[in-house]
Coordinates of N, CA and C and ligand atoms in Angstrom, one line a residue:
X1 N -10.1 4.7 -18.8 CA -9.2 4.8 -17.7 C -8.3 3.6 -17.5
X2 N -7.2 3.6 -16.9 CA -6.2 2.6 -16.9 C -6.1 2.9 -15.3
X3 N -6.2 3.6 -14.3 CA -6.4 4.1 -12.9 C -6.8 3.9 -12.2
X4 N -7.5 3.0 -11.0 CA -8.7 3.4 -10.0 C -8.8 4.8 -10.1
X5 N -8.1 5.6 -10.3 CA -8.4 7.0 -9.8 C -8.5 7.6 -10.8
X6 N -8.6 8.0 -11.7 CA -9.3 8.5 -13.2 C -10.5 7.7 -13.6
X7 N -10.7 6.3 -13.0 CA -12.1 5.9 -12.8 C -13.1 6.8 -12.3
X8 N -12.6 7.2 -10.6 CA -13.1 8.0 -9.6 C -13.5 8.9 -10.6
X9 N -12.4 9.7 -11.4 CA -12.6 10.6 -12.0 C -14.1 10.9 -12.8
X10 N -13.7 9.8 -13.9 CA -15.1 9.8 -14.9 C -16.2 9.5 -14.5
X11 N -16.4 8.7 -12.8 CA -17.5 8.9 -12.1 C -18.3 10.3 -11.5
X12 N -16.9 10.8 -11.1 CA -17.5 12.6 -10.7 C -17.8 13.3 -11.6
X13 N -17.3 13.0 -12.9 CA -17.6 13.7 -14.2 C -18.8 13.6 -14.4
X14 N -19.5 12.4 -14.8 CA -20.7 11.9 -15.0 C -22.0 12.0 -14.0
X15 N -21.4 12.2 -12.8 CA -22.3 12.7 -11.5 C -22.6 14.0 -11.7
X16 N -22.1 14.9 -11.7 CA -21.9 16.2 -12.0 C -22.8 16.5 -13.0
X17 N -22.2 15.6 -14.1 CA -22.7 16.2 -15.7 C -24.4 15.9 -15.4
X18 N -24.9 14.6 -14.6 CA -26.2 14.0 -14.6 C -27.0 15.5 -14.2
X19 N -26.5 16.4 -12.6 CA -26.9 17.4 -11.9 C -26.8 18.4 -13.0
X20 N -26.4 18.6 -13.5 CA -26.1 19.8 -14.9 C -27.4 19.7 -15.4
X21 N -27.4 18.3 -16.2 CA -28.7 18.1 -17.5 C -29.9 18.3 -16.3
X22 N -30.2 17.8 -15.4 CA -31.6 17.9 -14.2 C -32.1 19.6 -14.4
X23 N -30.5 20.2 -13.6 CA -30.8 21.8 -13.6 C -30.9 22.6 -14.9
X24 N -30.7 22.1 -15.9 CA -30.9 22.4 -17.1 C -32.2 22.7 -17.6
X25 N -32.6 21.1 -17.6 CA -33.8 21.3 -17.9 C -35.1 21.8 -17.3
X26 N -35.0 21.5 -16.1 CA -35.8 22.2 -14.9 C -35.9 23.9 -15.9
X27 N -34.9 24.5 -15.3 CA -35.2 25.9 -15.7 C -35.5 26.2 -16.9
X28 N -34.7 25.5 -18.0 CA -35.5 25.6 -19.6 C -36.8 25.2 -19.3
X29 N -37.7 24.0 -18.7 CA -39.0 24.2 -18.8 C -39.5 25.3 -18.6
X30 N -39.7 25.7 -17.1 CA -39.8 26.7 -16.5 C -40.1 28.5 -17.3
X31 N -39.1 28.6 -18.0 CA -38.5 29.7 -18.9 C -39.5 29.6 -19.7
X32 N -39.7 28.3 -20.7 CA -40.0 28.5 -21.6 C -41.8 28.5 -21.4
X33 N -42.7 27.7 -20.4 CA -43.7 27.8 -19.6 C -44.2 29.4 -19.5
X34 N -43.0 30.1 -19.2 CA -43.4 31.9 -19.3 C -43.8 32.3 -20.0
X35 N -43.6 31.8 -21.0 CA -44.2 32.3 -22.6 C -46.3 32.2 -22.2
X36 N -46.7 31.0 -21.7 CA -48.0 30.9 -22.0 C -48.7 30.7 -20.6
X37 N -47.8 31.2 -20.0 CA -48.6 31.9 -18.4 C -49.2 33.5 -18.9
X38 N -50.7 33.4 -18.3 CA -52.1 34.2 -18.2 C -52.6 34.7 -17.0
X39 N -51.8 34.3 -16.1 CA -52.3 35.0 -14.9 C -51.7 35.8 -14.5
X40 N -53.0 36.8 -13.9 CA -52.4 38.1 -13.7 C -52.9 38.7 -12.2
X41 N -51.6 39.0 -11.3 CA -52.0 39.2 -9.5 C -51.5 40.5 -9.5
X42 N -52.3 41.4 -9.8 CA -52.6 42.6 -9.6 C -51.8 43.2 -8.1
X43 N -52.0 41.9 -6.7 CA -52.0 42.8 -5.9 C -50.9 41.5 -5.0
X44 N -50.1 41.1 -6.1 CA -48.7 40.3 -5.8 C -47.8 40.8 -5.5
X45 N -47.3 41.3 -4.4 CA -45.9 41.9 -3.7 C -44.9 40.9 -3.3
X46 N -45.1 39.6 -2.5 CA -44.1 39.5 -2.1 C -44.4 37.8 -1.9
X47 N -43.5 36.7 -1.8 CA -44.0 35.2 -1.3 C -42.7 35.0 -0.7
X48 N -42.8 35.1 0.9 CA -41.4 34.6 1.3 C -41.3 33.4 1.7
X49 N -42.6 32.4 1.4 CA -42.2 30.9 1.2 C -41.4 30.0 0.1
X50 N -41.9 30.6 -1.2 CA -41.4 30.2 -2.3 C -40.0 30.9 -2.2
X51 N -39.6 32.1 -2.0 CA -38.2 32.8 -2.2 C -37.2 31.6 -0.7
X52 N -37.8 31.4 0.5 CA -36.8 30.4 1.4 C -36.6 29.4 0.3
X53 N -37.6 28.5 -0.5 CA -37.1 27.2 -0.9 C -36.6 27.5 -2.2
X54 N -36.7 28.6 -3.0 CA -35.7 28.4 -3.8 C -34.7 29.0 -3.9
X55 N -34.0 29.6 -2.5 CA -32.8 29.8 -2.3 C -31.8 28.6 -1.4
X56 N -32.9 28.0 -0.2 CA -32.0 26.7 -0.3 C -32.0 26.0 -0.9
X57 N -33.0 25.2 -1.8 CA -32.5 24.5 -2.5 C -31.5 23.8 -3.5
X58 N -31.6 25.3 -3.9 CA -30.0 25.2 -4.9 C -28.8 24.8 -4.4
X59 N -28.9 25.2 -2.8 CA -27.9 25.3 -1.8 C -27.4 23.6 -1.6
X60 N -28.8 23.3 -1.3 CA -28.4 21.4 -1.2 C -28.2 20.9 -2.6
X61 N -28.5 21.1 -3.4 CA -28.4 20.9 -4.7 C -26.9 20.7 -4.8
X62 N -26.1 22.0 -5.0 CA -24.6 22.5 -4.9 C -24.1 21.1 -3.7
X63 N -24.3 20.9 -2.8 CA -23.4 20.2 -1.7 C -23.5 18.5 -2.4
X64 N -24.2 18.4 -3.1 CA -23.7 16.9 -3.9 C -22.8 16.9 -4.9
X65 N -22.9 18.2 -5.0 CA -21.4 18.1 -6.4 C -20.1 18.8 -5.1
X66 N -20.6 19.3 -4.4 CA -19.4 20.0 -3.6 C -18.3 18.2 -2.5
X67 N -19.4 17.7 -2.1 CA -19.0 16.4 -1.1 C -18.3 15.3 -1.7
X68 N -18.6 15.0 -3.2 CA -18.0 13.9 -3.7 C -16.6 14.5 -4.5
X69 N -17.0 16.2 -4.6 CA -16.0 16.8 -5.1 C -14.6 16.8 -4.1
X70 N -14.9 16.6 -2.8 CA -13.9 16.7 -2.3 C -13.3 16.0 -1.5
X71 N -14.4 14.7 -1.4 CA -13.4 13.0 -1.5 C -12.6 13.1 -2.6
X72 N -12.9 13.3 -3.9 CA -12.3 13.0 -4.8 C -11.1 13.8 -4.6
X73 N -11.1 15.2 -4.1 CA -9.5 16.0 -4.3 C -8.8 15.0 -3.2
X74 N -9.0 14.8 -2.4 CA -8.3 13.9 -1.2 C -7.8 13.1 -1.6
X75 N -8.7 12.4 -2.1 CA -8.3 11.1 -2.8 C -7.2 10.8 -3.9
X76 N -7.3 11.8 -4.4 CA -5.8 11.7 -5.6 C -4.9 12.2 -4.9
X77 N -5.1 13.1 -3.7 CA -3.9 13.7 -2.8 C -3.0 12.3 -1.6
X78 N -3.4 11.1 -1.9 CA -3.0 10.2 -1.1 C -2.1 9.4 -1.4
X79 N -0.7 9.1 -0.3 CA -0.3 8.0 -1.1 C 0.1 7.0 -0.5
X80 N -0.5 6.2 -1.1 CA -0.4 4.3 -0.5 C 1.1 3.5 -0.6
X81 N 2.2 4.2 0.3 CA 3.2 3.5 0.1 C 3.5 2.8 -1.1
X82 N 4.3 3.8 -1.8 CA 5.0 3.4 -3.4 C 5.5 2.4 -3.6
X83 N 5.6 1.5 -4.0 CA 6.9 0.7 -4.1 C 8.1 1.1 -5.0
X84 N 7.4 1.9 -6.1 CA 8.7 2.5 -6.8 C 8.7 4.1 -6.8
X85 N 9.8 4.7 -7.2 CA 9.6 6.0 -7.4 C 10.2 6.7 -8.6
X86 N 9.5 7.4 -9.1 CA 10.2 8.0 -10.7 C 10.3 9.2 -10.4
X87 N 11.7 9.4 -10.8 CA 11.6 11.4 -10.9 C 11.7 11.6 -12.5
X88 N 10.7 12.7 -12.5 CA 10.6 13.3 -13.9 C 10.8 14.9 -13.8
X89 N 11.9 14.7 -14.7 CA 12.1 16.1 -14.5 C 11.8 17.4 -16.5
X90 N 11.4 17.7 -16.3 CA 11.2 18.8 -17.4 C 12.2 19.5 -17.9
X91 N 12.2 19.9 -19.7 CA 13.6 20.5 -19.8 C 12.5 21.4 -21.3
X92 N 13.4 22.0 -21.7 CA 12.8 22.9 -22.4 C 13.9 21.8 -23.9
X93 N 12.9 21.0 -24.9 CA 11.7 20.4 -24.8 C 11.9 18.9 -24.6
X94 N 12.4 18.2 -23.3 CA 12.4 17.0 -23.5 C 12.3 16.6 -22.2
X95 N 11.7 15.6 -21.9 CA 11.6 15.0 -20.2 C 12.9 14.2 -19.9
X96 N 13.5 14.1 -19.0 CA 14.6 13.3 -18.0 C 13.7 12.3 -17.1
X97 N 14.2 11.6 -17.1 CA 13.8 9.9 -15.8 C 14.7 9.6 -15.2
X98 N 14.4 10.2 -13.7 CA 15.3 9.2 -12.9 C 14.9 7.8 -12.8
X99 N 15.6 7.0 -12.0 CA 15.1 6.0 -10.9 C 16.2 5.2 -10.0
X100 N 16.0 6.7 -9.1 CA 16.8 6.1 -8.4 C 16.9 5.6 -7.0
X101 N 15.5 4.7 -6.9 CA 15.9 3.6 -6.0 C 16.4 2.2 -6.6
X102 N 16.8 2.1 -7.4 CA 17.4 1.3 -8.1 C 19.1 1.1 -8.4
X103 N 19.0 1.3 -9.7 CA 20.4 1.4 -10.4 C 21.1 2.5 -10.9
X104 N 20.0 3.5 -9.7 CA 20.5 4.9 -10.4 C 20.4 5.3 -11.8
X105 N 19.2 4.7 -12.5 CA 19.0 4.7 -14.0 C 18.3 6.0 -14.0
X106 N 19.4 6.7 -15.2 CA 18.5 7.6 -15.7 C 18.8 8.1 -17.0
X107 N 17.8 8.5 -18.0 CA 18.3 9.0 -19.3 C 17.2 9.8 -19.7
X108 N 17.7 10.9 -20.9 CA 16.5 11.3 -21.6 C 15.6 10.5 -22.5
X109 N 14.3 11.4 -22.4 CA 12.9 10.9 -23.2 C 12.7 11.9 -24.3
X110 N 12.8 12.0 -25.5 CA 12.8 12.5 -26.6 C 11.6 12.4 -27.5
X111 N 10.9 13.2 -28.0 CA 10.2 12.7 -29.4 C 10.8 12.2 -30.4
X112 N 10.2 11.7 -30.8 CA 10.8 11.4 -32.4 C 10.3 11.8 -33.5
X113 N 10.8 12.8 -34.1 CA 10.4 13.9 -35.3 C 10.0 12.6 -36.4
X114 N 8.7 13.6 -36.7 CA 7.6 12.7 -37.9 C 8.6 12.1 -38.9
X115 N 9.8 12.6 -39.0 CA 10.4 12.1 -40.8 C 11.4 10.6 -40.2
X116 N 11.4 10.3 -38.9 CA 11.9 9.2 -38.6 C 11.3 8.1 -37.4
X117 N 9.6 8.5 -37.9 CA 8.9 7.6 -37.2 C 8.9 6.5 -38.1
X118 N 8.2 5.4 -37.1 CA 8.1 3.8 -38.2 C 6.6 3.9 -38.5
X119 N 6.3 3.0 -39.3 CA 4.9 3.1 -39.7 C 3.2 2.9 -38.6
X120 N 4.4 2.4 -37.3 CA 2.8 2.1 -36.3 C 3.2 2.7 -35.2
X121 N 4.3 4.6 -35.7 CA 4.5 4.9 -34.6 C 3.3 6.0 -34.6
X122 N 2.9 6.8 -33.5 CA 2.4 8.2 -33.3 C 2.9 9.1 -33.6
X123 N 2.5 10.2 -34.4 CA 2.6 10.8 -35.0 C 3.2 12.0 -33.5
X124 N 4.1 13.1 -33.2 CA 4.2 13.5 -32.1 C 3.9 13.5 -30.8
X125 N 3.4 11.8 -30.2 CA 3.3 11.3 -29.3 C 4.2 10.4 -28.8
X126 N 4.9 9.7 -29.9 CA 5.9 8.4 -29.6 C 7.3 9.0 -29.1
X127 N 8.1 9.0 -28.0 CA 9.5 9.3 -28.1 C 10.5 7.9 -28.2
X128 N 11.4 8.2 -28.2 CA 13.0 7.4 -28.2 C 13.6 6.3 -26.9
X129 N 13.2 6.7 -25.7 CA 13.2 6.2 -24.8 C 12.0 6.2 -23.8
X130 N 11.2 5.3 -23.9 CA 10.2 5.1 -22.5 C 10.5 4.8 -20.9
X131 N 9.4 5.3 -20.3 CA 9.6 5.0 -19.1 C 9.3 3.5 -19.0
X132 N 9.6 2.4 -18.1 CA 9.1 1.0 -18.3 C 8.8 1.4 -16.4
X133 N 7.7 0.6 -16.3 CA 6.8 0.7 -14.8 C 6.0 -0.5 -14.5
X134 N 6.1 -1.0 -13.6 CA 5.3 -2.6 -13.3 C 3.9 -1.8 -13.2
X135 N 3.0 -2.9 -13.8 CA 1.6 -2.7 -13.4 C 1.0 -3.1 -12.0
X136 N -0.2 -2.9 -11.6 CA -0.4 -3.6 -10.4 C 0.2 -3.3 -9.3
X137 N 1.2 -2.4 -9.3 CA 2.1 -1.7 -8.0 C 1.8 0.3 -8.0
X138 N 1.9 0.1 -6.8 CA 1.5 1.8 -6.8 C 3.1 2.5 -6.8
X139 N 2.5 3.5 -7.7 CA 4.2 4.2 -8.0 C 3.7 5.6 -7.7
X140 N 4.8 6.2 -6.7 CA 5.1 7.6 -7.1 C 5.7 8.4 -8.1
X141 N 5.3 9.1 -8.4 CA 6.4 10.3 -9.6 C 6.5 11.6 -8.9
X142 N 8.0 12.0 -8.8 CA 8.0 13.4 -8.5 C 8.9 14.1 -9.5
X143 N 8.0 15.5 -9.5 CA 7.7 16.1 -10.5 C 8.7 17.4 -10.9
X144 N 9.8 17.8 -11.2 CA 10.5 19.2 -11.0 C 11.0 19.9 -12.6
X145 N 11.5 20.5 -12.7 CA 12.1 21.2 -14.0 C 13.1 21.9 -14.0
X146 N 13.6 22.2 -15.0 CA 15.4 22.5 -15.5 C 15.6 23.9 -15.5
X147 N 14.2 24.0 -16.3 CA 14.2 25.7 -17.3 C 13.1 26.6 -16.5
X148 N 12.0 25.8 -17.1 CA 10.8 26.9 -17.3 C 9.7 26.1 -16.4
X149 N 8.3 26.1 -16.1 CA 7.5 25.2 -15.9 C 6.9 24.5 -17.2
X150 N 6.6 23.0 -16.5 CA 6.3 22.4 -17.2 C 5.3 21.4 -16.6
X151 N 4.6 20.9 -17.4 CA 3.3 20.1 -16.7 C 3.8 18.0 -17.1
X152 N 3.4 17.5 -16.3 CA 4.0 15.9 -16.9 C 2.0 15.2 -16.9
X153 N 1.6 15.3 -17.7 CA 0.1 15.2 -17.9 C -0.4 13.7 -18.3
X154 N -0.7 12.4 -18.2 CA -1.1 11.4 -18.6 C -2.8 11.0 -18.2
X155 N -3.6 11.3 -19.3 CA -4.9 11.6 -19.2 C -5.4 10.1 -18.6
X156 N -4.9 8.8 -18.9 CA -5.3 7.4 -18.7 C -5.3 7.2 -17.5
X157 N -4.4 7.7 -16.8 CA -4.0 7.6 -15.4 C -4.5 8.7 -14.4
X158 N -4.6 9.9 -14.9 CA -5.7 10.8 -14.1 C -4.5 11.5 -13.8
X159 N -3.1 11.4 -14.4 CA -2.2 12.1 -13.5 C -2.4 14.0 -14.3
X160 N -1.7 14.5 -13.8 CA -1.6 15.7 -14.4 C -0.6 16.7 -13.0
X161 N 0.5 17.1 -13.0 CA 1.7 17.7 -12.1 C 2.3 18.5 -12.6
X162 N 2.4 19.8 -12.3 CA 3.2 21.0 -12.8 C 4.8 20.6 -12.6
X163 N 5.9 20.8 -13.4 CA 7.0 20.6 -13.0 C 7.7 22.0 -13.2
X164 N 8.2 22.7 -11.4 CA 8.7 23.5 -11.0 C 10.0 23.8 -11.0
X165 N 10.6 24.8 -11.4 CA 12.5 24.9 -11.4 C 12.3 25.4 -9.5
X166 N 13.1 24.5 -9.1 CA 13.0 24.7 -7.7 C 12.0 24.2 -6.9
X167 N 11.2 23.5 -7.0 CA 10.3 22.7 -6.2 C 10.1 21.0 -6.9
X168 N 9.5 20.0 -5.9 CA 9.8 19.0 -5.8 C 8.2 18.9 -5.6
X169 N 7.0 18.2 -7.1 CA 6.2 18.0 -6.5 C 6.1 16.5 -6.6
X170 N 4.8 16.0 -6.0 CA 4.6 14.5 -6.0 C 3.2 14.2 -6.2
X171 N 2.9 13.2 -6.9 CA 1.6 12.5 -7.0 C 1.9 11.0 -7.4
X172 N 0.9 10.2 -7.4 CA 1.4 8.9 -7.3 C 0.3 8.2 -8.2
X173 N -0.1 7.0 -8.8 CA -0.7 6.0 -9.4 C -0.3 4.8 -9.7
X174 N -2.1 3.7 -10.1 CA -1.6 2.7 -9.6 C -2.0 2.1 -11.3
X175 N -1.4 1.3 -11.9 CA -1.9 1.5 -13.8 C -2.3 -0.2 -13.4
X176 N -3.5 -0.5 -13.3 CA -4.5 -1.9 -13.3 C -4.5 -2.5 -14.6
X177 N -3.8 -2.2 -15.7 CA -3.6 -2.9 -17.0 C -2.4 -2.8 -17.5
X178 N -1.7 -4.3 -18.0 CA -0.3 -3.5 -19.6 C -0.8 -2.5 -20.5
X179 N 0.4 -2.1 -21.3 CA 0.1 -1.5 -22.5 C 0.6 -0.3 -22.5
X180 N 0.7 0.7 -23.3 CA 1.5 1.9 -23.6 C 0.7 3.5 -23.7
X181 N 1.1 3.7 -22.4 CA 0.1 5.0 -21.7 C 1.0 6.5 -22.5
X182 N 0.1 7.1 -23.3 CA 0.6 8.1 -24.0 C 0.4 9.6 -23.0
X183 N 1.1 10.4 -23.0 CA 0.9 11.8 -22.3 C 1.4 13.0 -22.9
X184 N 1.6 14.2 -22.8 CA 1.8 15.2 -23.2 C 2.4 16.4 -22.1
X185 N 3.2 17.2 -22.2 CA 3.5 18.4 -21.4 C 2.2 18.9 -21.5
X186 N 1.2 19.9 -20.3 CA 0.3 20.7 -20.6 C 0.6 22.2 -20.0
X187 N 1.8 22.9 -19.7 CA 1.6 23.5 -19.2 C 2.7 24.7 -21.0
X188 N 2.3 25.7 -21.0 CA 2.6 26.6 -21.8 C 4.0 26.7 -21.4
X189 N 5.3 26.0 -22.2 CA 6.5 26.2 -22.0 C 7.6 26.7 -23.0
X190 N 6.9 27.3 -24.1 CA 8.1 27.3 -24.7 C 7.8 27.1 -26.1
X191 N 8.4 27.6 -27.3 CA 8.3 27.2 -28.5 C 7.7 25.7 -29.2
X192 N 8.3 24.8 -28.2 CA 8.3 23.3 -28.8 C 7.9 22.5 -27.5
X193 N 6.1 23.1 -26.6 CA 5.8 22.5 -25.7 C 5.1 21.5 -26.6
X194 N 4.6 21.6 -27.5 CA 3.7 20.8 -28.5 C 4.5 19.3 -28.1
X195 N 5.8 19.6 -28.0 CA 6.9 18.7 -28.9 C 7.5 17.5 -27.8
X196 N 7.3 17.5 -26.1 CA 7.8 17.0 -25.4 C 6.8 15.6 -24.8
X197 N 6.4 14.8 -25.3 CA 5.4 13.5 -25.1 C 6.2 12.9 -24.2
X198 N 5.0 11.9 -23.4 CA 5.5 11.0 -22.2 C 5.1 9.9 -22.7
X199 N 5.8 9.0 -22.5 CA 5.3 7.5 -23.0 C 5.8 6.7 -21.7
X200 N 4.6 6.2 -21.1 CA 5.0 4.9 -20.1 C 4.6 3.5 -21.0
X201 N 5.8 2.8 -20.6 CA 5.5 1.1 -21.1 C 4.6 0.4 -19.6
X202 N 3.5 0.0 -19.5 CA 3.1 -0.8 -18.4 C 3.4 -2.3 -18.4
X203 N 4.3 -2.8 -17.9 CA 4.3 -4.3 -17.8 C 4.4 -4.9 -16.4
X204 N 4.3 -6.2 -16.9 CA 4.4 -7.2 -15.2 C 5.4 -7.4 -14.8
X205 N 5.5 -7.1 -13.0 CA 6.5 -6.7 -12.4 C 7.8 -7.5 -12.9
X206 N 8.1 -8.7 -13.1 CA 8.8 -9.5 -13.0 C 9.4 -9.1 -14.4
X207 N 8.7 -8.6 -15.7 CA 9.5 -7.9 -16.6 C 9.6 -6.7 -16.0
X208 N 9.3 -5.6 -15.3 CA 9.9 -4.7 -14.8 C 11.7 -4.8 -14.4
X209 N 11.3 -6.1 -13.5 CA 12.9 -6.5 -12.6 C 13.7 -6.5 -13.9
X210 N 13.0 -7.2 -14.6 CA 14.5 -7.7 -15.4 C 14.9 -6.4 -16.3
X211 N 13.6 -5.2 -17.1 CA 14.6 -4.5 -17.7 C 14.9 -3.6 -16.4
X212 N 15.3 -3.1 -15.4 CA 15.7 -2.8 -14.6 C 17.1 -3.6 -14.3
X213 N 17.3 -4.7 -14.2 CA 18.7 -5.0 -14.0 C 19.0 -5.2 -15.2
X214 N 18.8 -5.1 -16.1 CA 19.9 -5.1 -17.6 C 19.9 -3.6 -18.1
X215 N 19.5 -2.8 -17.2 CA 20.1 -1.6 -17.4 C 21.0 -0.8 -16.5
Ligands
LIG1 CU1 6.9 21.5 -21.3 CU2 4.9 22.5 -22.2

């Protein structure tokens, strides 16, 4: 993760996944125990002590993955006064960047087809123009589209936003390291959804400022 909040993430992941393997194995014992059970109660109808606890139980069981499940949806749903704001808009196959609390900067983000990548580029991940974003500041991105729907997805950051022809969504993050955060369209758009990659540059604010005013 590059996120506090895709942190969050791989912690509910791992919380979850821990309750999974528990209930797993519990009942594969259990199952497989059937095999060499011998006793035999002839005049066994009914136990409605064992049937209450193992219908609640499961019940409490469930509300530990249900409660941290839904700090966590809250929690990505919040936003901590942005300092900056990116609009990303979707096109059938290339992303657009505003930014316009600024300089009114905006231009397309393109891939760059395999036959004119450089040798340490990515192979249908790298485009032409990146987003540049200060690290260590919380940013909004809002989310919309041209054509069709389209998803603006960056797995490092936990983000993931449908982009709607006609709606205006928003989600926000805060990227706690430099370096170059790769993403992908995920939503089924079109011939060449494969084809439309996001690439954020993360640097420190003060190189932020500056490519910001030289643009
Ligand atoms: Cu845009 Cu898939």
């Amino acid at each position: 993760s590059a996120s506090p909040l895709m942190q969050q993430l791989i912690f509910f992941h791992d919380h979850a996944l821990l309750i999974l393997v528990m209930i797993t194995v519990l009942v594969g014992y259990l199952m497989f125990m059937l095999f060499f059970n011998n006793y035999v109660n002839r005049f066994l109808l009914h136990g409605q002590l064992i049937e209450m606890i193992w219908t609640i139980l499961p019940a409490i069981i469930l509300l530990f993955i249900a409660f941290p499940s839904l700090r966590l949806l809250y929690l990505l749903d919040e936003i901590n006064e942005p300092s900056v704001t990116l609009k990303s808009i979707g096109h059938q196959w290339y992303w657009s960047y505003e930014y316009s609390d600024f300089n009114n900067i905006e231009f397309d983000s393109y891939m760059i087809p395999t036959n004119e990548l450089s040798t340490d580029g990515f192979r249908l991940l790298d485009v032409d123009n990146r987003i540049v974003l200060p690290m260590n500041s919380q940013i909004r991105i809002l989310v919309t589209a041209a054509d069709v729907i389209h998803s603006w997805t960056i797995p490092a950051l936990g983000v993931k936003v449908d982009g709607t022809p006609g709606r205006l969504n928003q989600t926000n993050f805060f990227m706690n390291r430099p370096g170059l955060f790769y993403g992908q369209c995920s939503e089924i758009c079109g011939a060449n959804h494969s084809f439309m990659p996001i690439v954020i540059e993360s640097v420190p604010t003060n190189y932020f400022i500056k490519w910001i005013s030289n643009n």
